[in-house]
Every structure is written in C-alpha cells, then in structure tokens.
mmCIF file of C-alpha atoms and ligand atoms in Angstrom:
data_model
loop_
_atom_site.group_PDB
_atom_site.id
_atom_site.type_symbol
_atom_site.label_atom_id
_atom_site.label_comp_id
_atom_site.label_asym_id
_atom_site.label_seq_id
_atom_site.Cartn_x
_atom_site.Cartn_y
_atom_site.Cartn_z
ATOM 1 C CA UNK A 1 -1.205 35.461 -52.986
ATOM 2 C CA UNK A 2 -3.781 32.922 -52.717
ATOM 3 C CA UNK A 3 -2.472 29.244 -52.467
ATOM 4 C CA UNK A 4 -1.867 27.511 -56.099
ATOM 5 C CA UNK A 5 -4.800 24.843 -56.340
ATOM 6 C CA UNK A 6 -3.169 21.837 -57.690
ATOM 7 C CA UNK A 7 -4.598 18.854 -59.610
ATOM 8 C CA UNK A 8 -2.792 15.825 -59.061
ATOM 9 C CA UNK A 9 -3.136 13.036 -61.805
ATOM 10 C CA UNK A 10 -2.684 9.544 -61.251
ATOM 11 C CA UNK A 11 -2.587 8.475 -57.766
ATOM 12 C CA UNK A 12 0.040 5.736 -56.948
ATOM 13 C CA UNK A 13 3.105 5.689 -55.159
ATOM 14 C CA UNK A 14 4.583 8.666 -56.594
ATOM 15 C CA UNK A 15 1.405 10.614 -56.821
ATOM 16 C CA UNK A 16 0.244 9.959 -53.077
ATOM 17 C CA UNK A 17 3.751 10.718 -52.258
ATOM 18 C CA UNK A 18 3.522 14.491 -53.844
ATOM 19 C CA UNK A 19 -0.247 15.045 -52.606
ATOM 20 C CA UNK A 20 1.267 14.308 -48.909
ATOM 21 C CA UNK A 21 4.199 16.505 -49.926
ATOM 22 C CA UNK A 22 2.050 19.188 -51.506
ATOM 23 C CA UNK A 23 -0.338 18.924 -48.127
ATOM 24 C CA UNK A 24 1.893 19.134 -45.754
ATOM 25 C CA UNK A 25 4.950 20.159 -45.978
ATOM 26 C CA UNK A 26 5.167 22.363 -49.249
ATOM 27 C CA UNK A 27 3.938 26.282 -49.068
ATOM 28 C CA UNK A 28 1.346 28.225 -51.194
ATOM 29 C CA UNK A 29 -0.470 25.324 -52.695
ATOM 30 C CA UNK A 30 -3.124 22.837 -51.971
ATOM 31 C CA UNK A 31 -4.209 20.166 -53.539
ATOM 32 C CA UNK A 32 -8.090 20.428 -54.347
ATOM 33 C CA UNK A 33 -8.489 17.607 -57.141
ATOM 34 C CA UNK A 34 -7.068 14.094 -58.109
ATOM 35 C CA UNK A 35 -7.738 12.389 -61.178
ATOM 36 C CA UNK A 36 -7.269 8.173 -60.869
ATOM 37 C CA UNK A 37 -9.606 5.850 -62.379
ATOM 38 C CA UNK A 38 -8.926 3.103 -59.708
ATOM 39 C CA UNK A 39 -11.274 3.830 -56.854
ATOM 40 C CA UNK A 40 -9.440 1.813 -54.632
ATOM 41 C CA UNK A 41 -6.141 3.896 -55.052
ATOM 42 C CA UNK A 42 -8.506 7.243 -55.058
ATOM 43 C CA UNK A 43 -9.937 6.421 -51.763
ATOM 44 C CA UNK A 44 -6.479 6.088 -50.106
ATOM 45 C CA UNK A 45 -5.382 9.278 -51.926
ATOM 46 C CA UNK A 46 -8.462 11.196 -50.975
ATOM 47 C CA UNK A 47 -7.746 10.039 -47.343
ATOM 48 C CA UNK A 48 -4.634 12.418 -47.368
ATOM 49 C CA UNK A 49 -6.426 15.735 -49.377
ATOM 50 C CA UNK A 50 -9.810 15.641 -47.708
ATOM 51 C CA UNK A 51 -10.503 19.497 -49.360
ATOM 52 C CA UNK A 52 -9.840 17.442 -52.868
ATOM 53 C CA UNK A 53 -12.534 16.448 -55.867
ATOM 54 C CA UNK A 54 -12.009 13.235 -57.829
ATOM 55 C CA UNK A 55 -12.542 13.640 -61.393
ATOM 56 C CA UNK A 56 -13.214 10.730 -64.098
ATOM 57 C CA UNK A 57 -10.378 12.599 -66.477
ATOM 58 C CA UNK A 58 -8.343 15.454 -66.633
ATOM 59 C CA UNK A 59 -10.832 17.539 -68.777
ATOM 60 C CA UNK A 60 -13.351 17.557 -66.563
ATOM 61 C CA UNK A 61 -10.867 18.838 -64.080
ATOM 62 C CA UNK A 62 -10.279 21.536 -65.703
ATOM 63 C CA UNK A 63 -13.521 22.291 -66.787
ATOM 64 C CA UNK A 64 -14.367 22.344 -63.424
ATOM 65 C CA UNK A 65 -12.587 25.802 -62.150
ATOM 66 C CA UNK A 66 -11.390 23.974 -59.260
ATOM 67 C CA UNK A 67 -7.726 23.841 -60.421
ATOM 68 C CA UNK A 68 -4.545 26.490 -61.161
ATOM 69 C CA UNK A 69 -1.905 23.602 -61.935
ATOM 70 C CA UNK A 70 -1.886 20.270 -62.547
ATOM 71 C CA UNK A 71 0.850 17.350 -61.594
ATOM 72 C CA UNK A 72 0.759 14.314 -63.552
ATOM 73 C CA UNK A 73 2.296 11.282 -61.797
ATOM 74 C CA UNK A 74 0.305 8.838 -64.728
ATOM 75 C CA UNK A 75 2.557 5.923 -66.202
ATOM 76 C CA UNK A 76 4.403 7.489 -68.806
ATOM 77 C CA UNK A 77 2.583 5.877 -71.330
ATOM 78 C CA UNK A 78 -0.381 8.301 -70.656
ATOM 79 C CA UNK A 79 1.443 11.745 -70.324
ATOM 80 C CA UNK A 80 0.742 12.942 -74.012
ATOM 81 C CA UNK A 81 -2.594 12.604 -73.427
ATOM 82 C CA UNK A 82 -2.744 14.235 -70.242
ATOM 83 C CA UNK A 83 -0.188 16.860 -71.062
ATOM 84 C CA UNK A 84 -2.343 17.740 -74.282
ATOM 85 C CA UNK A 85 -5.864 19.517 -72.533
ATOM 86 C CA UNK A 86 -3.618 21.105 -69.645
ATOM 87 C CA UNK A 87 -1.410 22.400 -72.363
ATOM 88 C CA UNK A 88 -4.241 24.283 -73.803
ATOM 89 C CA UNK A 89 -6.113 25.173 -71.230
ATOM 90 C CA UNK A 90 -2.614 26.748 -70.043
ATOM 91 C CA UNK A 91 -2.466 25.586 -66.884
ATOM 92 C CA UNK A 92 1.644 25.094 -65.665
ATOM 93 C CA UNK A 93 2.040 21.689 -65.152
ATOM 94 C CA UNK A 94 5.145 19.544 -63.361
ATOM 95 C CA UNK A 95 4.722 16.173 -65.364
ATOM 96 C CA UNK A 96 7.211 13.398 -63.862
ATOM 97 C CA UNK A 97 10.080 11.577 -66.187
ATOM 98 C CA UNK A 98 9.547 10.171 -68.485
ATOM 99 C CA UNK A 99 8.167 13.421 -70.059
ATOM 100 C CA UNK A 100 6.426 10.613 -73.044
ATOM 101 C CA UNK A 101 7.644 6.858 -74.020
ATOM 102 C CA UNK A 102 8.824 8.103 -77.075
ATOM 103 C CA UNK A 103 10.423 10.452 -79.519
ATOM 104 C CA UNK A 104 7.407 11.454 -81.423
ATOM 105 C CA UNK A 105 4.890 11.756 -78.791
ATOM 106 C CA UNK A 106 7.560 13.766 -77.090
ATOM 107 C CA UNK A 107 8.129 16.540 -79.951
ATOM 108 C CA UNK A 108 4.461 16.830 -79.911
ATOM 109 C CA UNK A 109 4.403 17.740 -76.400
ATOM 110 C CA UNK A 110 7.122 20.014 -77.150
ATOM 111 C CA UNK A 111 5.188 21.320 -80.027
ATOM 112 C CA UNK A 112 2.008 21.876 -78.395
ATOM 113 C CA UNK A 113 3.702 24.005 -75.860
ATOM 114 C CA UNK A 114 5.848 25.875 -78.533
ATOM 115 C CA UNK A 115 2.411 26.775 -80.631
ATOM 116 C CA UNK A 116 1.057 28.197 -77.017
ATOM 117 C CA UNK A 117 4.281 30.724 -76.901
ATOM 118 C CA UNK A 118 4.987 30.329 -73.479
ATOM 119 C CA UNK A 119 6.847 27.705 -71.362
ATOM 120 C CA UNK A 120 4.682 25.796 -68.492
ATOM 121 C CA UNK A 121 6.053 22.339 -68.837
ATOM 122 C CA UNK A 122 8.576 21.575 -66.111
ATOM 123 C CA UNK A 123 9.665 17.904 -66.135
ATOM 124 C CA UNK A 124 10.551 15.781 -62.857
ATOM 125 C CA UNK A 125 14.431 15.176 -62.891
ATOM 126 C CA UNK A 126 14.225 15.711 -59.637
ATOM 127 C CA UNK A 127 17.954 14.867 -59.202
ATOM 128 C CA UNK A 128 18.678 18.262 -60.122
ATOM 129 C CA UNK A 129 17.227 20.112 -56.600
ATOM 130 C CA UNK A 130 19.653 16.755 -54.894
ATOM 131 C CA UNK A 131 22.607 18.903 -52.688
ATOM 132 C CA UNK A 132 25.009 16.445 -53.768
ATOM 133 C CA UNK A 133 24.436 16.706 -57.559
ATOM 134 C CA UNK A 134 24.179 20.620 -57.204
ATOM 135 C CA UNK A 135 27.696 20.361 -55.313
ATOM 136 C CA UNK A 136 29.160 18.448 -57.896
ATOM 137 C CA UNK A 137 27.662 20.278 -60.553
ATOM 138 C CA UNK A 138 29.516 23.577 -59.285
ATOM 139 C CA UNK A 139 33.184 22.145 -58.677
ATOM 140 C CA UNK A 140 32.663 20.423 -62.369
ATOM 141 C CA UNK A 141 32.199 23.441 -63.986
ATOM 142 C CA UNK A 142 34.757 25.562 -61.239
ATOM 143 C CA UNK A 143 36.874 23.182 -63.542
ATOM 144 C CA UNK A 144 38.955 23.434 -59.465
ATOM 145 C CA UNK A 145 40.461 19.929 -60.297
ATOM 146 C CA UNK A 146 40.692 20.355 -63.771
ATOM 147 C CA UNK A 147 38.532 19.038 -66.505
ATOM 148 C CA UNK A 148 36.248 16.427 -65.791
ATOM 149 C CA UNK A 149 37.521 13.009 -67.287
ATOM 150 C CA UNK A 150 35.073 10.384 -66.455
ATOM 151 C CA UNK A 151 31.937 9.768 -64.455
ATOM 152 C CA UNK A 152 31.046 6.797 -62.973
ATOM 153 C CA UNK A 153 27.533 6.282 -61.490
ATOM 154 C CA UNK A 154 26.078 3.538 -59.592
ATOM 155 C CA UNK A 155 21.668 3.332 -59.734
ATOM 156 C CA UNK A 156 20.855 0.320 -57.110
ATOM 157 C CA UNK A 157 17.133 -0.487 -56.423
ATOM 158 C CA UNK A 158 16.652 -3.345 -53.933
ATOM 159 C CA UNK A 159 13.808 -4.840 -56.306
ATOM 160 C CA UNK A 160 11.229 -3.768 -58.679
ATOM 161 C CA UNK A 161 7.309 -3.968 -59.052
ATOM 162 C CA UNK A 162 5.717 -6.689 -61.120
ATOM 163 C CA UNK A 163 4.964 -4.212 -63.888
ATOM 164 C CA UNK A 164 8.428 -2.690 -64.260
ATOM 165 C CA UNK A 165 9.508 -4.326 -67.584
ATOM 166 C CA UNK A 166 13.115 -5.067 -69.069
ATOM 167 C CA UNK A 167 12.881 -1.420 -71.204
ATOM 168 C CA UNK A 168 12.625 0.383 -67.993
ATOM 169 C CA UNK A 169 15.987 -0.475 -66.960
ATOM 170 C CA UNK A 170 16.818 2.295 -69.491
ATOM 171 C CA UNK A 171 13.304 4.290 -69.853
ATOM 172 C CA UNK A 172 12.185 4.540 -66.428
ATOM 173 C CA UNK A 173 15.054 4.651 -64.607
ATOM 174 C CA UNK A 174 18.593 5.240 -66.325
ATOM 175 C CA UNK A 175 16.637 8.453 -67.713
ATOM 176 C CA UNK A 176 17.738 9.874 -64.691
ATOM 177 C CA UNK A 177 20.998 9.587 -65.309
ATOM 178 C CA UNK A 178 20.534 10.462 -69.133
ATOM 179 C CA UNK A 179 19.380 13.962 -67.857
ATOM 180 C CA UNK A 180 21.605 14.340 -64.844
ATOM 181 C CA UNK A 181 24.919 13.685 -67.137
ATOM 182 C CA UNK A 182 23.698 16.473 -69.376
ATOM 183 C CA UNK A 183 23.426 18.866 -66.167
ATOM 184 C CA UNK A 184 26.586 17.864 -64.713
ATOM 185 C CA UNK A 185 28.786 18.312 -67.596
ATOM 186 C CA UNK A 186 26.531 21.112 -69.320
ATOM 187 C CA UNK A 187 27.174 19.278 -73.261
ATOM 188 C CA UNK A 188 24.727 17.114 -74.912
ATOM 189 C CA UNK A 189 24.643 13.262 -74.985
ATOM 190 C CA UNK A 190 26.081 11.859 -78.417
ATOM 191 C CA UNK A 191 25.774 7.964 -77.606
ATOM 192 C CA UNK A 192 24.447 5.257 -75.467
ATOM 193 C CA UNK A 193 25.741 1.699 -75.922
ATOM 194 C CA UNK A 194 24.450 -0.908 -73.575
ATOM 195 C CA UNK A 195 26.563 -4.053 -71.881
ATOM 196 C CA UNK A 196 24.755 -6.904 -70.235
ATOM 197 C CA UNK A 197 26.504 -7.810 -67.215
ATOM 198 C CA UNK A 198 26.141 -11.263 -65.479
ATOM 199 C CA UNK A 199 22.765 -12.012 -64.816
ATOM 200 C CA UNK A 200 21.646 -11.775 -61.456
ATOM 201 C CA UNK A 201 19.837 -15.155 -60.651
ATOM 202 C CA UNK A 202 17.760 -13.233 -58.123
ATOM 203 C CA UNK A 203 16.428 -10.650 -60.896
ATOM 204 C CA UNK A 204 12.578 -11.498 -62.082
ATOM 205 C CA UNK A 205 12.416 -13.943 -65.249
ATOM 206 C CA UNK A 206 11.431 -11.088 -67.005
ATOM 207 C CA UNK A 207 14.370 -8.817 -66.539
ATOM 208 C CA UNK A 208 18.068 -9.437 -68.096
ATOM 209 C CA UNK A 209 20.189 -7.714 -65.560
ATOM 210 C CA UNK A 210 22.402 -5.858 -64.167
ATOM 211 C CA UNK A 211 23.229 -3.946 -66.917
ATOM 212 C CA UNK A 212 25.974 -1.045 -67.804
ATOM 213 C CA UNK A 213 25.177 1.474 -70.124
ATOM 214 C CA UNK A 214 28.161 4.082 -71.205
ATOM 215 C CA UNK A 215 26.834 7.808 -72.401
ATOM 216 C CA UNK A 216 28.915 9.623 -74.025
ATOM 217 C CA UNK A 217 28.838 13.366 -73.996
ATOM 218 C CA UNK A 218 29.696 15.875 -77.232
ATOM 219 C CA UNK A 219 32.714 17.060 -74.171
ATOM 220 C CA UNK A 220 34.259 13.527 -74.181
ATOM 221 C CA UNK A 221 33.156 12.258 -71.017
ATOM 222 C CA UNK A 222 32.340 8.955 -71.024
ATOM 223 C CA UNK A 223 29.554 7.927 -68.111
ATOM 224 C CA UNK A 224 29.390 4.559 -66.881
ATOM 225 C CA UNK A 225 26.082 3.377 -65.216
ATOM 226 C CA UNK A 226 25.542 0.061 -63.694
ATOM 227 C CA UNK A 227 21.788 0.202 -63.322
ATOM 228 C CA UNK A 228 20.889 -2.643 -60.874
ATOM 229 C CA UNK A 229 17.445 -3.057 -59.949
ATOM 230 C CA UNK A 230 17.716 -6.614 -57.528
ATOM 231 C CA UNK A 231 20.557 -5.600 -55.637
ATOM 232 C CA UNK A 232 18.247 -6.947 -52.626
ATOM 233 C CA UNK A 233 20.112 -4.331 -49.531
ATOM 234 C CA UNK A 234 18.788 -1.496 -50.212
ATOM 235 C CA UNK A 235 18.551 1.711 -52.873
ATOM 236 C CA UNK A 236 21.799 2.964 -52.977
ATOM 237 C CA UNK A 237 22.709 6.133 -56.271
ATOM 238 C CA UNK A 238 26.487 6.905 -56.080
ATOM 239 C CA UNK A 239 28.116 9.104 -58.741
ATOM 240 C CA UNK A 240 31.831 9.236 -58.832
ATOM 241 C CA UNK A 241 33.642 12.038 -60.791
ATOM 242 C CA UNK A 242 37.374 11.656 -61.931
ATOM 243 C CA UNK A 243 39.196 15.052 -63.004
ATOM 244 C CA UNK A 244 42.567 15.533 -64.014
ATOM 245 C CA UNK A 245 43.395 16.459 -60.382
ATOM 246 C CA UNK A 246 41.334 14.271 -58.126
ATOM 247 C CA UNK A 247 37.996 12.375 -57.839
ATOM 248 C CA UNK A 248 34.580 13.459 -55.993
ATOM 249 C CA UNK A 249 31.970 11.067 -54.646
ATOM 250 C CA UNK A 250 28.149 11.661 -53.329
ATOM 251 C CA UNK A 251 25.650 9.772 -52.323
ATOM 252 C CA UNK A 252 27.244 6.951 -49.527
ATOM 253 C CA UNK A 253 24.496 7.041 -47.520
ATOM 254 C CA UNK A 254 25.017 9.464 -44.216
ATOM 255 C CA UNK A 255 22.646 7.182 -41.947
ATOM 256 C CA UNK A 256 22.993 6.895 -38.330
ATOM 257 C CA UNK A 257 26.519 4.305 -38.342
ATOM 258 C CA UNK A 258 26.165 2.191 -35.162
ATOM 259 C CA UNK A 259 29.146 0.330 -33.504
ATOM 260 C CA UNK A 260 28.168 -3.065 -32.103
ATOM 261 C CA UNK A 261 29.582 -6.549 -31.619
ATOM 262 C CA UNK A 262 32.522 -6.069 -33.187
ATOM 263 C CA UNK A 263 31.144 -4.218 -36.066
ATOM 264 C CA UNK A 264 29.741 -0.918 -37.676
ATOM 265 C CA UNK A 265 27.178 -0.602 -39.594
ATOM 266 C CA UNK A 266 25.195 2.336 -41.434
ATOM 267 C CA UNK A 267 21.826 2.664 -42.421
ATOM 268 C CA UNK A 268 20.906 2.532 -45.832
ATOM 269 C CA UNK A 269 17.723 3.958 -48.061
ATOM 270 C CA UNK A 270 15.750 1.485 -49.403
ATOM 271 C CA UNK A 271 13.360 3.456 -51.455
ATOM 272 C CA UNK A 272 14.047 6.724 -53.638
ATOM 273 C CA UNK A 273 11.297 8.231 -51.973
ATOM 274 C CA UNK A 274 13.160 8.787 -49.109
ATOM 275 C CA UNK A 275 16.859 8.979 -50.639
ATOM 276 C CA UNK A 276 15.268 12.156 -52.933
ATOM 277 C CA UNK A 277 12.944 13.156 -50.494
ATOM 278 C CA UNK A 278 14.749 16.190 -50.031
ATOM 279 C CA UNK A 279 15.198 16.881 -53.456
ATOM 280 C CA UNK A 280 11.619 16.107 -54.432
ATOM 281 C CA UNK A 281 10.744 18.479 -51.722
ATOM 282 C CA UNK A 282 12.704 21.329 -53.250
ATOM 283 C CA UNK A 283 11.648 20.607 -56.633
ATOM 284 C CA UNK A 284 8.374 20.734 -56.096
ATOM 285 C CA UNK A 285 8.444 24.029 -53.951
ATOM 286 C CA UNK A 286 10.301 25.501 -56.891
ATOM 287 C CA UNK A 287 7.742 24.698 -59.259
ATOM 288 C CA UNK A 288 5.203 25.734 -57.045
ATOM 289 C CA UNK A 289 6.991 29.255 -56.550
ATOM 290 C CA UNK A 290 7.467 29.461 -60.219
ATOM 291 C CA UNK A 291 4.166 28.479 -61.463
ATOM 292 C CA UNK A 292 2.509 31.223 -59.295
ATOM 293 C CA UNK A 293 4.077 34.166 -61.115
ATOM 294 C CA UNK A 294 3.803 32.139 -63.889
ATOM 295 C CA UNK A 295 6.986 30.962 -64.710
ATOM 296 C CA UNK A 296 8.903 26.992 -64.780
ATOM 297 C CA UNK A 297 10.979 26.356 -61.752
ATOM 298 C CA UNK A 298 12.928 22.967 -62.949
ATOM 299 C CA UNK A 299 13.767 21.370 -66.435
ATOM 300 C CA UNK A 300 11.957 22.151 -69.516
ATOM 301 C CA UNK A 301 9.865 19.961 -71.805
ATOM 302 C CA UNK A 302 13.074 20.515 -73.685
ATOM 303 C CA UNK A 303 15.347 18.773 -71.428
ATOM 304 C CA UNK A 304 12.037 16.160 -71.334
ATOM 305 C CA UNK A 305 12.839 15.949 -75.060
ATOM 306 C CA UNK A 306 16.573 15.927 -75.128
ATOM 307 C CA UNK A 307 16.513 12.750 -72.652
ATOM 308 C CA UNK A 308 13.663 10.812 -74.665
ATOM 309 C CA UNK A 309 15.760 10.435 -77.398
ATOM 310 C CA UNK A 310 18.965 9.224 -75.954
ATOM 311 C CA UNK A 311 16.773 6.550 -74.259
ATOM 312 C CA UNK A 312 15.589 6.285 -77.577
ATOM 313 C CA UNK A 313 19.274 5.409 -78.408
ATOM 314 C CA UNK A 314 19.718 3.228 -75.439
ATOM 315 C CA UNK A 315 16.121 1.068 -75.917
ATOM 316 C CA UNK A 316 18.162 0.275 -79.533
ATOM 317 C CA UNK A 317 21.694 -0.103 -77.457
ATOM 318 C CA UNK A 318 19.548 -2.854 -75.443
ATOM 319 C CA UNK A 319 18.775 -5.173 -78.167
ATOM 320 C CA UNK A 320 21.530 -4.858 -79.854
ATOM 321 C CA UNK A 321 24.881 -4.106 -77.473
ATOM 322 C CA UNK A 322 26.188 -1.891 -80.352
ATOM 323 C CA UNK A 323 27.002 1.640 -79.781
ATOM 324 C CA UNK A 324 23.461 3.931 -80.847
ATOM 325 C CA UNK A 325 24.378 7.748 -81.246
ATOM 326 C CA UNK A 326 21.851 10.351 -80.675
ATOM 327 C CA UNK A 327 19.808 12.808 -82.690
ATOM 328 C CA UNK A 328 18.106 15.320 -82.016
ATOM 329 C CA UNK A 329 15.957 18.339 -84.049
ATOM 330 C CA UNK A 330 16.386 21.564 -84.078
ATOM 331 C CA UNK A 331 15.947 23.719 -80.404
ATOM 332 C CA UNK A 332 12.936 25.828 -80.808
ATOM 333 C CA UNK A 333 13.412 29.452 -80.000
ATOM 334 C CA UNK A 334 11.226 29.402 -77.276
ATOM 335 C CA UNK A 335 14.004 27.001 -74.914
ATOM 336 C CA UNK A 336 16.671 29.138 -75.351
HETATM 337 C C1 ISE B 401 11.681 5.003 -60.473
HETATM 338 O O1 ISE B 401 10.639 5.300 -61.378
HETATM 339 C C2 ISE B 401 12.430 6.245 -60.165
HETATM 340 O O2 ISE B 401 12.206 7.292 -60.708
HETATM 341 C C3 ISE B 401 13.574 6.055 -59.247
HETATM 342 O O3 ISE B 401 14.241 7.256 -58.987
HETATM 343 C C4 ISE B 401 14.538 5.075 -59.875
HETATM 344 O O4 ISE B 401 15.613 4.822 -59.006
HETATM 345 C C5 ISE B 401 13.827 3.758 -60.175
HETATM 346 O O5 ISE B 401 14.735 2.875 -60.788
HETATM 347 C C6 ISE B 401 12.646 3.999 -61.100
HETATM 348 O O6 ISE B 401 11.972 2.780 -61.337
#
C-alpha cells in the first residue's frame, strides 16, 4: 500500500513534533504538505519534511492532490475552520484536543461529519495509547480490587508559554484529564466544580493558580486534579486509583535514579513531549494504520464533543467555585 501522504496544519511545537514523528519514526506515511502562515515557523518545519509543499490554507492543500490525510496541530481556536473543508473533501483527519473552544462549534464539527455518514475525525487524547493509563484502565474494569472509589490525579507543568491564558488551566490542559476519567471508569462526566488553591507567587500575573478541579462521574467516582502549571522541577502526570481493596499508581517517573553524595536522585520529564512521547508515537501509528483502510484509530469527534462540554462546565466552575453539572445532546447513531 502506498504510504498515506499527510498534511500537517499549523507548525509549532506540537506540529514540528508530529512531522519529525511522522518522518521518521512512524510507518506508511509521509508528510508531503504543511500549512502555517508564519514563514519563520514554516522554514524550520520544512527543514525536517524536505519532500513537503507549503500551502497559504488548507483548501488549497487539498485542492492540490498532494494530500490523503490531514493533521491539524492549529490553536484550538482555528480547528472548526480547518476541520470544515477536510471534512468535506473526506479526507481522515487526527485533529489535536481541544477538538473546538466551544460547545457549539464543537456539535458542528460533529454535525458536519454525521451529514458525511462516515467517521474520519479522530481526536488527540493521546493519553489513551499511554501503557500506564491502558494498565490501569484494564485492572479498573477487571474490578480485581473491587470497585473503583476515587481517583486522584496530579497534572504538573514546570511553566507555561506567554500565550497560555488562565482558561487553559481547564481548556487546554485539564481536558486531558476530562477525557481520560471518562476512559478509565467507562461512565460519563456529570460535574466539574473548581477550587482555587493558594496562589503560587511564582505563577505569571496572569494566571490564578494552582488549582483543583473535582469531576464527578454518573458511577460515583469523584476525580481530584490539582492542575499546576509553575511547579518550576519539572512535568510530572501521576494518577492514583483507590478501590475497595487497594490503590494503583502510574506515572513516577522511571528515569535513570543515581546514588551520589549521600543522596539519590531520579530524573524527571520536563516536557510532555517526551513524558507522552511514547504514547503520541502509538497514537499516531494507529491513526495512520486506521486511516489507510479507511477507518479512525483513536477517540471520536464524539469523545471530542463529550469533553468540550464538561470544560464547558469547568470554564463556568472557574469563575464561580460552585459545582457546574454537565449536559450533553443526544449521541448520534453514527458513534455508537
Ligand atoms: C498542553 O497543551 C498539553 O497538551 C500537555 O499535555 C499538557 O500537560 C499541558 O498542560 C498543555 O498546555
């Protein structure tokens, strides 16, 4: 089968880091076109796919013939309207969390793809292809220690860029655990309430944190989060999970531990790129596999959905520290 030729959209961090990925070290895919209106940031990009084109937008892209998928790695805040021509030009596309910034734009992603019958969204909670979240996913629902109880999850950056904003303690980044609660405990978020904790000093003016937030699940599990994006050492994402038997832990950080002067000490992550590089890796081989016999290899624009509106919930939770349930509309057939 000839290799998939991808189209990668925006070109920053996150982008560059996939192109590399896609180049490199994934199989059955190339990527032969970038989209990034910075030429600055293209440049550097193109340095790592020298078979790619640059294109002004994504409809000249596709126009172009050049292209079998497309991965959009945009701020959020432009997904719908990137999402939109791929959608129906049916091209599968792996679009990165947030799926949208909001409820509405997000149903009419969903929509879109519902009026084109078939499912070729796959959203990036790439959390989901992470060993230890897979491992703990299967002894949750073994139900080997019981019934789950409580989770407990820790989401540490070491600092933030100057355009991360206050809402993306909860938008940008505890949507990953909005989604990964859902697949751990397999039942729907009800609630989000939000707790400011004391103010780190060290945090940007702009940003009022650390903060907890506590999702509650329609199975009565409550999940604490502190999200914690100045914790300076490093990027640390621990879940803890307390049954009626015992209590599981991933993600301590399995770095070389050195012995020295009296002490021991471990290394420690300080990005995500390379704490999920692994599962990034996996979740973007799946959704190449998938994508070439035409299929979705991850979460749906569904589960995209599903966690845009309990940050919905939790954006509310923020200004207000009251409890905010969550609604949702009615599944189309096409996700179940
Ligand atoms: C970032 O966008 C991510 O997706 C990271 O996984 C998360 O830890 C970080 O807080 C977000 O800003």
């Amino acid at each position: 089968m000839p290799d998939l030729r991808v189209c990668v959209i925006g070109t920053g961090a996150m982008g560059t880091d996939h192109i590399i990925r896609i180049n490199t070290r994934m199989s059955g895919a190339i990527v032969t076109a970038i989209v990034e209106p910075d030429t600055k940031r293209a440049a550097e990009a193109l340095k790592c796919a020298p078979d790619a084109k640059q294109f002004a937008n994504i409809s000249d892209a596709i126009a172009s013939g050049l292209i079998d998928a497309a991965l959009v790695a945009t701020p959020g805040t432009f997904h719908e309207e990137v999402l939109l021509p791929i959608i129906a030009a049916g091209l599968p596309v792996l679009c990165e969390k947030p799926m949208t910034p909001d409820v509405p734009s997000a149903l009419r992603v969903v929509e879109a793809e519902v009026g084109g019958g078939k499912k070729i969204i796959q959203v990036g909670f790439m959390r989901r292809f992470d060993e230890g979240y897979i491992e703990l996913q299967k002894q949750i629902s073994s139900s080997a220690l019981g019934e789950l109880l409580a989770l407990h999850c820790a989401h540490r950056n070491p600092s933030v860029p100057d355009w991360y904003g206050n809402e993306m303690l909860i938008a940008d980044s505890v949507s990953h655990e909005i989604d990964i609660v859902r697949f751990l405990t397999g039942s729907p978020i009800i609630s989000a309430e939000v707790k400011q904790l004391k103010r780190n000093k060290l945090a940007p003016e702009r940003l009022n944190e650390p903060i907890l937030v506590l999702l509650e699940t329609e199975s009565g599990v409550i999940a604490t989060v502190e999200m914690n994006v100045s914790v300076q050492f490093g990027y640390q994402v621990i879940t803890e999970a307390v049954f009626q038997k015992g209590v599981s832990e991933i993600g301590r950080s399995n770095g070389m531990t050195t012995w020295e002067s009296g002490r021991s000490s471990t290394a420690e992550h300080i990005s995500y790129l390379t704490r999920f590089a692994r599962a990034y890796d996996d979740e973007i081989q799946s959704w190449i596999n998938a994508a070439k016999i035409g299929q979705i290899g991850g979460p749906t624009a569904w589960d995209g959905y599903l966690s845009v509106a309990v940050v919905d919930a939790g954006l509310k939770s923020l200004k207000t520290g009251e409890r905010v349930s969550a609604t949702y509309v009615a599944k189309p057939a096409l996700y179940n």
